Amino acid sequence: MTGIEIDLDIYPDEASLLEALKRGEPEACACLVKQYAPRVYAIAIRMLNDPDDAEEVLQETFISACKNIHKFEGRSALGTWLHRIATNAALMHLRKRKHREVSLDEPIEMAGGEDIYREVEDGSLAPDDHAMNSEVRDMLEKAIAQLPETLRAVFILREIEGYSTEETANILGISVSATKVRLHRARLRLRELLAPYLA
Amino acid sequence: MSAQSQHTHTNSCHEVLAHLNDYIDGELAPELCEALEAHLEVCEDCRVVFDTLNKTLYLVHQLRNTSPQLPETVEYRLFAVLNLEQFVPKKPE
């Protein structure tokens, strides 16, 4: 693990970490962040495909978690609870984005009547290893980003984060059958998007 | 036009597509599995869908090992926003 060094052994299990969080110990909060922030960030960046928005979601998730930790009843794992907060925050961002979205393909009309085209920054992801060919990884990430938001959320949680169908349904607050339908559509849609490369 | 490209999606093809997810997840009833497998044997279109879907999922599952990294600066700002600066190492003067 890189970055800030935190002794994660102070709290030997989730129950003791939770108790310390409820007592408001800053060390517990630091442990929580160190342990879960990378995965929360990974979900956010895959959902939003934008590092700035993903950072906002990351911060919102942990601010909300620290503020509401007394409401956490331990019916799910702490990580699952955090992922639920992060996924909902990411979906909120996507909805807000829809309202302010301007087509990137549309030229910007200048005062002199001249059109200029937007330069789009490459928001590609920084992998933590090079096991997968970067071209294939980029192609996959771009295809996943093209999935409609509701399908994308199910797909990321189920296929990349490795949650079961029931856990995914629980995180998103939807039924198991709705999760299955969305997963089915997401898989087939992604297959269509990737079909030219898979032949 | 080859016989293969003239293949039209019959009810059976639609049923196969509808059950493909459960089949891949190992959640399809054994008798339906047999029917699906028998169909895949004879229907090239469905077999292509099945194969490319499997390849897609295989590739997607590789992403589990290549998670986007949390940049150090993002981590620092997160600690700051949570008033946890005491854990952030001081830069050498």
mmCIF file of C-alpha atoms in Angstrom:
data_model
loop_
_atom_site.group_PDB
_atom_site.id
_atom_site.type_symbol
_atom_site.label_atom_id
_atom_site.label_comp_id
_atom_site.label_asym_id
_atom_site.label_seq_id
_atom_site.Cartn_x
_atom_site.Cartn_y
_atom_site.Cartn_z
ATOM 1 C CA MET A 1 0.000 0.000 0.000
ATOM 2 C CA THR A 2 1.425 3.389 -0.960
ATOM 3 C CA GLY A 3 0.773 6.947 0.227
ATOM 4 C CA ILE A 4 0.012 7.811 3.823
ATOM 5 C CA GLU A 5 1.149 5.122 6.246
ATOM 6 C CA ILE A 6 -1.410 4.016 8.821
ATOM 7 C CA ASP A 7 -1.090 1.084 11.193
ATOM 8 C CA LEU A 8 -4.151 -0.966 10.253
ATOM 9 C CA ASP A 9 -3.448 -3.470 13.058
ATOM 10 C CA ILE A 10 -4.623 -1.074 15.794
ATOM 11 C CA TYR A 11 -8.105 -2.460 15.262
ATOM 12 C CA PRO A 12 -7.865 -6.239 14.822
ATOM 13 C CA ASP A 13 -11.363 -6.667 13.390
ATOM 14 C CA GLU A 14 -14.261 -4.734 11.905
ATOM 15 C CA ALA A 15 -16.220 -4.724 15.179
ATOM 16 C CA SER A 16 -13.435 -2.982 17.097
ATOM 17 C CA LEU A 17 -12.913 -0.510 14.250
ATOM 18 C CA LEU A 18 -16.622 0.243 14.265
ATOM 19 C CA GLU A 19 -16.701 0.817 18.018
ATOM 20 C CA ALA A 20 -13.743 3.205 17.754
ATOM 21 C CA LEU A 21 -15.414 5.044 14.874
ATOM 22 C CA LYS A 22 -18.536 5.483 16.983
ATOM 23 C CA ARG A 23 -16.372 6.854 19.807
ATOM 24 C CA GLY A 24 -15.004 9.360 17.277
ATOM 25 C CA GLU A 25 -11.367 8.246 17.424
ATOM 26 C CA PRO A 26 -9.417 9.968 14.620
ATOM 27 C CA GLU A 27 -7.143 6.892 14.310
ATOM 28 C CA ALA A 28 -10.214 4.815 13.480
ATOM 29 C CA CYS A 29 -11.300 7.290 10.835
ATOM 30 C CA ALA A 30 -7.777 7.220 9.346
ATOM 31 C CA CYS A 31 -7.883 3.391 9.294
ATOM 32 C CA LEU A 32 -11.294 3.417 7.624
ATOM 33 C CA VAL A 33 -10.070 5.758 4.910
ATOM 34 C CA LYS A 34 -6.795 3.916 4.365
ATOM 35 C CA GLN A 35 -8.545 0.577 4.108
ATOM 36 C CA TYR A 36 -11.515 1.465 1.940
ATOM 37 C CA ALA A 37 -10.681 4.619 -0.042
ATOM 38 C CA PRO A 38 -8.903 2.833 -2.936
ATOM 39 C CA ARG A 39 -11.894 0.628 -3.731
ATOM 40 C CA VAL A 40 -14.387 3.461 -3.277
ATOM 41 C CA TYR A 41 -12.296 5.575 -5.660
ATOM 42 C CA ALA A 42 -12.129 2.703 -8.171
ATOM 43 C CA ILE A 43 -15.932 2.376 -8.171
ATOM 44 C CA ALA A 44 -16.358 6.152 -8.505
ATOM 45 C CA ILE A 45 -13.930 6.521 -11.381
ATOM 46 C CA ARG A 46 -15.436 3.614 -13.279
ATOM 47 C CA MET A 47 -18.944 4.948 -12.740
ATOM 48 C CA LEU A 48 -18.072 8.531 -13.670
ATOM 49 C CA ASN A 49 -15.046 8.187 -15.949
ATOM 50 C CA ASP A 50 -13.769 11.524 -14.635
ATOM 51 C CA PRO A 51 -11.035 11.905 -11.982
ATOM 52 C CA ASP A 52 -12.397 15.202 -10.565
ATOM 53 C CA ASP A 53 -15.944 13.895 -10.173
ATOM 54 C CA ALA A 54 -14.576 10.658 -8.721
ATOM 55 C CA GLU A 55 -12.611 12.617 -6.114
ATOM 56 C CA GLU A 56 -15.747 14.546 -5.154
ATOM 57 C CA VAL A 57 -17.643 11.282 -4.724
ATOM 58 C CA LEU A 58 -14.774 9.866 -2.665
ATOM 59 C CA GLN A 59 -14.823 12.858 -0.319
ATOM 60 C CA GLU A 60 -18.635 12.892 -0.084
ATOM 61 C CA THR A 61 -18.631 9.179 0.733
ATOM 62 C CA PHE A 62 -16.248 9.442 3.674
ATOM 63 C CA ILE A 63 -17.701 12.712 5.006
ATOM 64 C CA SER A 64 -21.132 11.081 4.969
ATOM 65 C CA ALA A 65 -19.833 7.822 6.467
ATOM 66 C CA CYS A 66 -18.030 9.556 9.356
ATOM 67 C CA LYS A 67 -21.071 11.750 10.033
ATOM 68 C CA ASN A 68 -23.539 8.861 9.952
ATOM 69 C CA ILE A 69 -21.463 6.070 11.443
ATOM 70 C CA HIS A 70 -23.796 5.904 14.489
ATOM 71 C CA LYS A 71 -26.603 4.943 12.073
ATOM 72 C CA PHE A 72 -24.648 1.963 10.741
ATOM 73 C CA GLU A 73 -26.208 -1.095 12.348
ATOM 74 C CA GLY A 74 -23.788 -3.690 11.052
ATOM 75 C CA ARG A 75 -26.346 -5.575 8.978
ATOM 76 C CA SER A 76 -23.895 -5.493 6.097
ATOM 77 C CA ALA A 77 -20.116 -5.317 6.005
ATOM 78 C CA LEU A 78 -18.632 -1.855 6.463
ATOM 79 C CA GLY A 79 -17.214 -2.007 2.927
ATOM 80 C CA THR A 80 -20.620 -2.820 1.444
ATOM 81 C CA TRP A 81 -22.145 0.109 3.325
ATOM 82 C CA LEU A 82 -19.442 2.472 2.008
ATOM 83 C CA HIS A 83 -19.904 1.172 -1.523
ATOM 84 C CA ARG A 84 -23.635 1.828 -1.248
ATOM 85 C CA ILE A 85 -22.968 5.456 -0.230
ATOM 86 C CA ALA A 86 -20.396 5.841 -3.032
ATOM 87 C CA THR A 87 -22.622 4.283 -5.707
ATOM 88 C CA ASN A 88 -25.552 6.503 -4.758
ATOM 89 C CA ALA A 89 -23.313 9.579 -4.732
ATOM 90 C CA ALA A 90 -21.941 8.619 -8.169
ATOM 91 C CA LEU A 91 -25.456 8.129 -9.549
ATOM 92 C CA MET A 92 -26.409 11.584 -8.195
ATOM 93 C CA HIS A 93 -23.390 13.064 -9.998
ATOM 94 C CA LEU A 94 -24.401 11.360 -13.232
ATOM 95 C CA ARG A 95 -27.914 12.780 -12.928
ATOM 96 C CA LYS A 96 -26.566 16.275 -12.263
ATOM 97 C CA ARG A 97 -24.176 15.870 -15.173
ATOM 98 C CA LYS A 98 -27.063 15.033 -17.495
ATOM 99 C CA HIS A 99 -28.624 18.407 -16.745
ATOM 100 C CA ARG A 100 -25.513 20.389 -17.528
ATOM 101 C CA GLU A 101 -24.160 18.218 -20.302
ATOM 102 C CA VAL A 102 -23.063 19.913 -23.520
ATOM 103 C CA SER A 103 -22.233 17.753 -26.478
ATOM 104 C CA LEU A 104 -18.476 17.586 -26.845
ATOM 105 C CA ASP A 105 -18.889 17.134 -30.577
ATOM 106 C CA GLU A 106 -20.696 20.446 -30.937
ATOM 107 C CA PRO A 107 -18.390 23.277 -31.899
ATOM 108 C CA ILE A 108 -18.189 26.359 -29.690
ATOM 109 C CA GLU A 109 -19.329 29.355 -31.686
ATOM 110 C CA MET A 110 -16.965 32.281 -31.315
ATOM 111 C CA ALA A 111 -17.893 35.975 -31.517
ATOM 112 C CA GLY A 112 -16.361 36.321 -34.983
ATOM 113 C CA GLY A 113 -18.528 33.496 -36.296
ATOM 114 C CA GLU A 114 -15.613 31.054 -36.235
ATOM 115 C CA ASP A 115 -16.264 27.618 -34.752
ATOM 116 C CA ILE A 116 -13.710 25.952 -32.530
ATOM 117 C CA TYR A 117 -13.804 22.396 -31.269
ATOM 118 C CA ARG A 118 -13.305 21.367 -27.657
ATOM 119 C CA GLU A 119 -10.113 19.656 -26.694
ATOM 120 C CA VAL A 120 -10.982 16.673 -24.563
ATOM 121 C CA GLU A 121 -8.595 15.605 -21.856
ATOM 122 C CA ASP A 122 -7.875 11.899 -21.820
ATOM 123 C CA GLY A 123 -9.351 10.670 -18.557
ATOM 124 C CA SER A 124 -7.722 7.288 -18.869
ATOM 125 C CA LEU A 125 -7.176 5.294 -15.723
ATOM 126 C CA ALA A 126 -3.900 4.628 -13.994
ATOM 127 C CA PRO A 127 -3.621 0.865 -13.572
ATOM 128 C CA ASP A 128 -1.821 -0.585 -10.599
ATOM 129 C CA ASP A 129 -0.215 -3.224 -12.734
ATOM 130 C CA HIS A 130 0.372 -3.984 -16.368
ATOM 131 C CA ALA A 131 -0.972 -7.543 -16.409
ATOM 132 C CA MET A 132 -3.538 -6.553 -19.004
ATOM 133 C CA ASN A 133 -2.622 -5.030 -22.318
ATOM 134 C CA SER A 134 -3.327 -1.300 -21.885
ATOM 135 C CA GLU A 135 -5.065 -1.075 -25.266
ATOM 136 C CA VAL A 136 -7.510 -3.816 -24.296
ATOM 137 C CA ARG A 137 -8.052 -2.235 -20.890
ATOM 138 C CA ASP A 138 -8.803 1.188 -22.430
ATOM 139 C CA MET A 139 -11.202 -0.382 -24.899
ATOM 140 C CA LEU A 140 -13.029 -2.167 -22.069
ATOM 141 C CA GLU A 141 -13.168 0.891 -19.815
ATOM 142 C CA LYS A 142 -14.535 2.992 -22.689
ATOM 143 C CA ALA A 143 -17.159 0.367 -23.526
ATOM 144 C CA ILE A 144 -18.259 0.158 -19.868
ATOM 145 C CA ALA A 145 -18.488 3.963 -19.762
ATOM 146 C CA GLN A 146 -20.926 3.770 -22.682
ATOM 147 C CA LEU A 147 -23.403 1.631 -20.748
ATOM 148 C CA PRO A 148 -26.472 3.517 -19.506
ATOM 149 C CA GLU A 149 -25.927 4.559 -15.873
ATOM 150 C CA THR A 150 -28.358 2.095 -14.285
ATOM 151 C CA LEU A 151 -26.851 -0.820 -16.205
ATOM 152 C CA ARG A 152 -23.317 0.421 -15.530
ATOM 153 C CA ALA A 153 -23.819 0.511 -11.762
ATOM 154 C CA VAL A 154 -25.064 -3.089 -11.680
ATOM 155 C CA PHE A 155 -22.355 -4.244 -14.049
ATOM 156 C CA ILE A 156 -19.471 -2.630 -12.125
ATOM 157 C CA LEU A 157 -20.629 -3.937 -8.745
ATOM 158 C CA ARG A 158 -21.404 -7.429 -9.998
ATOM 159 C CA GLU A 159 -18.701 -8.094 -12.584
ATOM 160 C CA ILE A 160 -15.770 -5.965 -11.458
ATOM 161 C CA GLU A 161 -16.247 -5.534 -7.730
ATOM 162 C CA GLY A 162 -17.335 -9.159 -7.507
ATOM 163 C CA TYR A 163 -20.484 -8.688 -5.434
ATOM 164 C CA SER A 164 -23.191 -11.346 -5.646
ATOM 165 C CA THR A 165 -26.516 -10.513 -7.278
ATOM 166 C CA GLU A 166 -28.130 -10.209 -3.824
ATOM 167 C CA GLU A 167 -25.394 -7.904 -2.521
ATOM 168 C CA THR A 168 -25.577 -5.766 -5.668
ATOM 169 C CA ALA A 169 -29.360 -5.478 -5.258
ATOM 170 C CA ASN A 170 -28.849 -4.504 -1.627
ATOM 171 C CA ILE A 171 -26.242 -1.842 -2.423
ATOM 172 C CA LEU A 172 -28.429 -0.265 -5.107
ATOM 173 C CA GLY A 173 -31.664 -0.642 -3.163
ATOM 174 C CA ILE A 174 -33.398 -2.525 -5.991
ATOM 175 C CA SER A 175 -34.904 -6.006 -6.192
ATOM 176 C CA VAL A 176 -32.885 -9.105 -7.066
ATOM 177 C CA SER A 177 -34.996 -9.633 -10.195
ATOM 178 C CA ALA A 178 -34.390 -6.036 -11.354
ATOM 179 C CA THR A 179 -30.660 -6.572 -10.747
ATOM 180 C CA LYS A 180 -30.716 -9.733 -12.867
ATOM 181 C CA VAL A 181 -32.549 -7.993 -15.701
ATOM 182 C CA ARG A 182 -30.098 -5.065 -15.671
ATOM 183 C CA LEU A 183 -27.114 -7.390 -15.526
ATOM 184 C CA HIS A 184 -28.450 -9.388 -18.456
ATOM 185 C CA ARG A 185 -28.930 -6.208 -20.525
ATOM 186 C CA ALA A 186 -25.557 -4.811 -19.514
ATOM 187 C CA ARG A 187 -23.717 -7.998 -20.479
ATOM 188 C CA LEU A 188 -25.400 -8.234 -23.876
ATOM 189 C CA ARG A 189 -24.892 -4.510 -24.534
ATOM 190 C CA LEU A 190 -21.222 -4.735 -23.657
ATOM 191 C CA ARG A 191 -20.853 -7.796 -25.850
ATOM 192 C CA GLU A 192 -22.340 -5.819 -28.748
ATOM 193 C CA LEU A 193 -19.960 -2.919 -28.098
ATOM 194 C CA LEU A 194 -16.957 -5.232 -28.014
ATOM 195 C CA ALA A 195 -18.076 -7.639 -30.742
ATOM 196 C CA PRO A 196 -15.953 -5.997 -33.478
ATOM 197 C CA TYR A 197 -12.839 -6.604 -31.360
ATOM 198 C CA LEU A 198 -13.731 -10.134 -30.315
ATOM 199 C CA ALA A 199 -14.324 -11.671 -33.731
ATOM 200 C CA MET B 1 -25.901 -15.490 -49.036
ATOM 201 C CA SER B 2 -24.909 -18.499 -46.951
ATOM 202 C CA ALA B 3 -27.371 -20.597 -45.017
ATOM 203 C CA GLN B 4 -25.635 -19.412 -41.874
ATOM 204 C CA SER B 5 -26.199 -15.701 -42.530
ATOM 205 C CA GLN B 6 -29.830 -16.434 -43.465
ATOM 206 C CA HIS B 7 -30.411 -17.869 -40.017
ATOM 207 C CA THR B 8 -33.424 -16.198 -38.470
ATOM 208 C CA HIS B 9 -33.957 -16.042 -34.732
ATOM 209 C CA THR B 10 -36.508 -18.641 -33.863
ATOM 210 C CA ASN B 11 -38.327 -18.890 -30.538
ATOM 211 C CA SER B 12 -35.608 -21.274 -29.502
ATOM 212 C CA CYS B 13 -32.918 -18.648 -30.160
ATOM 213 C CA HIS B 14 -34.842 -16.104 -28.106
ATOM 214 C CA GLU B 15 -35.191 -18.606 -25.292
ATOM 215 C CA VAL B 16 -31.480 -19.306 -25.413
ATOM 216 C CA LEU B 17 -30.644 -15.604 -25.219
ATOM 217 C CA ALA B 18 -33.086 -15.147 -22.352
ATOM 218 C CA HIS B 19 -31.453 -17.979 -20.388
ATOM 219 C CA LEU B 20 -27.856 -17.237 -21.257
ATOM 220 C CA ASN B 21 -27.159 -15.226 -18.134
ATOM 221 C CA ASP B 22 -28.491 -17.874 -15.778
ATOM 222 C CA TYR B 23 -26.533 -20.484 -17.724
ATOM 223 C CA ILE B 24 -23.289 -18.516 -17.437
ATOM 224 C CA ASP B 25 -23.919 -17.953 -13.721
ATOM 225 C CA GLY B 26 -24.634 -21.667 -13.192
ATOM 226 C CA GLU B 27 -28.170 -20.891 -12.093
ATOM 227 C CA LEU B 28 -30.075 -22.614 -14.882
ATOM 228 C CA ALA B 29 -32.073 -25.781 -14.156
ATOM 229 C CA PRO B 30 -30.310 -28.938 -15.478
ATOM 230 C CA GLU B 31 -33.025 -29.792 -18.023
ATOM 231 C CA LEU B 32 -32.866 -26.262 -19.437
ATOM 232 C CA CYS B 33 -29.061 -26.492 -19.533
ATOM 233 C CA GLU B 34 -29.311 -29.591 -21.702
ATOM 234 C CA ALA B 35 -31.771 -27.936 -24.063
ATOM 235 C CA LEU B 36 -29.598 -24.841 -24.290
ATOM 236 C CA GLU B 37 -26.447 -26.839 -24.959
ATOM 237 C CA ALA B 38 -28.238 -28.880 -27.631
ATOM 238 C CA HIS B 39 -29.323 -25.641 -29.292
ATOM 239 C CA LEU B 40 -25.815 -24.189 -29.191
ATOM 240 C CA GLU B 41 -24.551 -27.318 -30.946
ATOM 241 C CA VAL B 42 -26.694 -26.628 -33.996
ATOM 242 C CA CYS B 43 -27.118 -22.847 -34.032
ATOM 243 C CA GLU B 44 -24.016 -20.968 -35.038
ATOM 244 C CA ASP B 45 -25.528 -17.506 -34.408
ATOM 245 C CA CYS B 46 -26.307 -18.349 -30.787
ATOM 246 C CA ARG B 47 -22.928 -20.002 -30.400
ATOM 247 C CA VAL B 48 -21.242 -16.786 -31.588
ATOM 248 C CA VAL B 49 -23.250 -14.770 -29.046
ATOM 249 C CA PHE B 50 -22.364 -17.256 -26.309
ATOM 250 C CA ASP B 51 -18.660 -17.313 -27.201
ATOM 251 C CA THR B 52 -18.285 -13.545 -27.505
ATOM 252 C CA LEU B 53 -20.237 -13.037 -24.275
ATOM 253 C CA ASN B 54 -17.892 -15.429 -22.498
ATOM 254 C CA LYS B 55 -14.860 -13.645 -23.957
ATOM 255 C CA THR B 56 -16.312 -10.277 -22.904
ATOM 256 C CA LEU B 57 -16.805 -11.455 -19.337
ATOM 257 C CA TYR B 58 -13.378 -13.059 -19.240
ATOM 258 C CA LEU B 59 -11.801 -9.731 -20.235
ATOM 259 C CA VAL B 60 -13.966 -7.735 -17.828
ATOM 260 C CA HIS B 61 -12.958 -10.009 -14.965
ATOM 261 C CA GLN B 62 -9.318 -9.184 -15.716
ATOM 262 C CA LEU B 63 -10.144 -5.592 -14.761
ATOM 263 C CA ARG B 64 -10.522 -6.825 -11.180
ATOM 264 C CA ASN B 65 -6.731 -7.030 -11.070
ATOM 265 C CA THR B 66 -6.152 -3.630 -12.622
ATOM 266 C CA SER B 67 -8.123 -1.284 -10.403
ATOM 267 C CA PRO B 68 -7.590 2.424 -10.919
ATOM 268 C CA GLN B 69 -4.998 3.551 -8.386
ATOM 269 C CA LEU B 70 -5.856 6.121 -5.737
ATOM 270 C CA PRO B 71 -3.438 8.990 -6.478
ATOM 271 C CA GLU B 72 -1.383 10.124 -3.488
ATOM 272 C CA THR B 73 -2.550 13.739 -3.884
ATOM 273 C CA VAL B 74 -6.190 12.610 -3.838
ATOM 274 C CA GLU B 75 -5.523 10.638 -0.659
ATOM 275 C CA TYR B 76 -3.831 13.655 0.968
ATOM 276 C CA ARG B 77 -6.775 15.916 0.112
ATOM 277 C CA LEU B 78 -9.197 13.323 1.464
ATOM 278 C CA PHE B 79 -7.340 13.205 4.785
ATOM 279 C CA ALA B 80 -7.349 17.023 4.865
ATOM 280 C CA VAL B 81 -11.072 17.309 4.178
ATOM 281 C CA LEU B 82 -11.737 14.863 7.046
ATOM 282 C CA ASN B 83 -9.517 16.871 9.424
ATOM 283 C CA LEU B 84 -7.013 14.029 9.562
ATOM 284 C CA GLU B 85 -3.947 16.115 8.625
ATOM 285 C CA GLN B 86 -2.136 14.781 11.695
ATOM 286 C CA PHE B 87 -1.645 11.500 9.796
ATOM 287 C CA VAL B 88 -0.252 13.161 6.678
ATOM 288 C CA PRO B 89 3.547 13.148 6.696
ATOM 289 C CA LYS B 90 5.107 16.605 6.772
ATOM 290 C CA LYS B 91 7.129 17.561 3.705
ATOM 291 C CA PRO B 92 10.856 17.853 4.533
ATOM 292 C CA GLU B 93 11.818 21.542 4.949
#
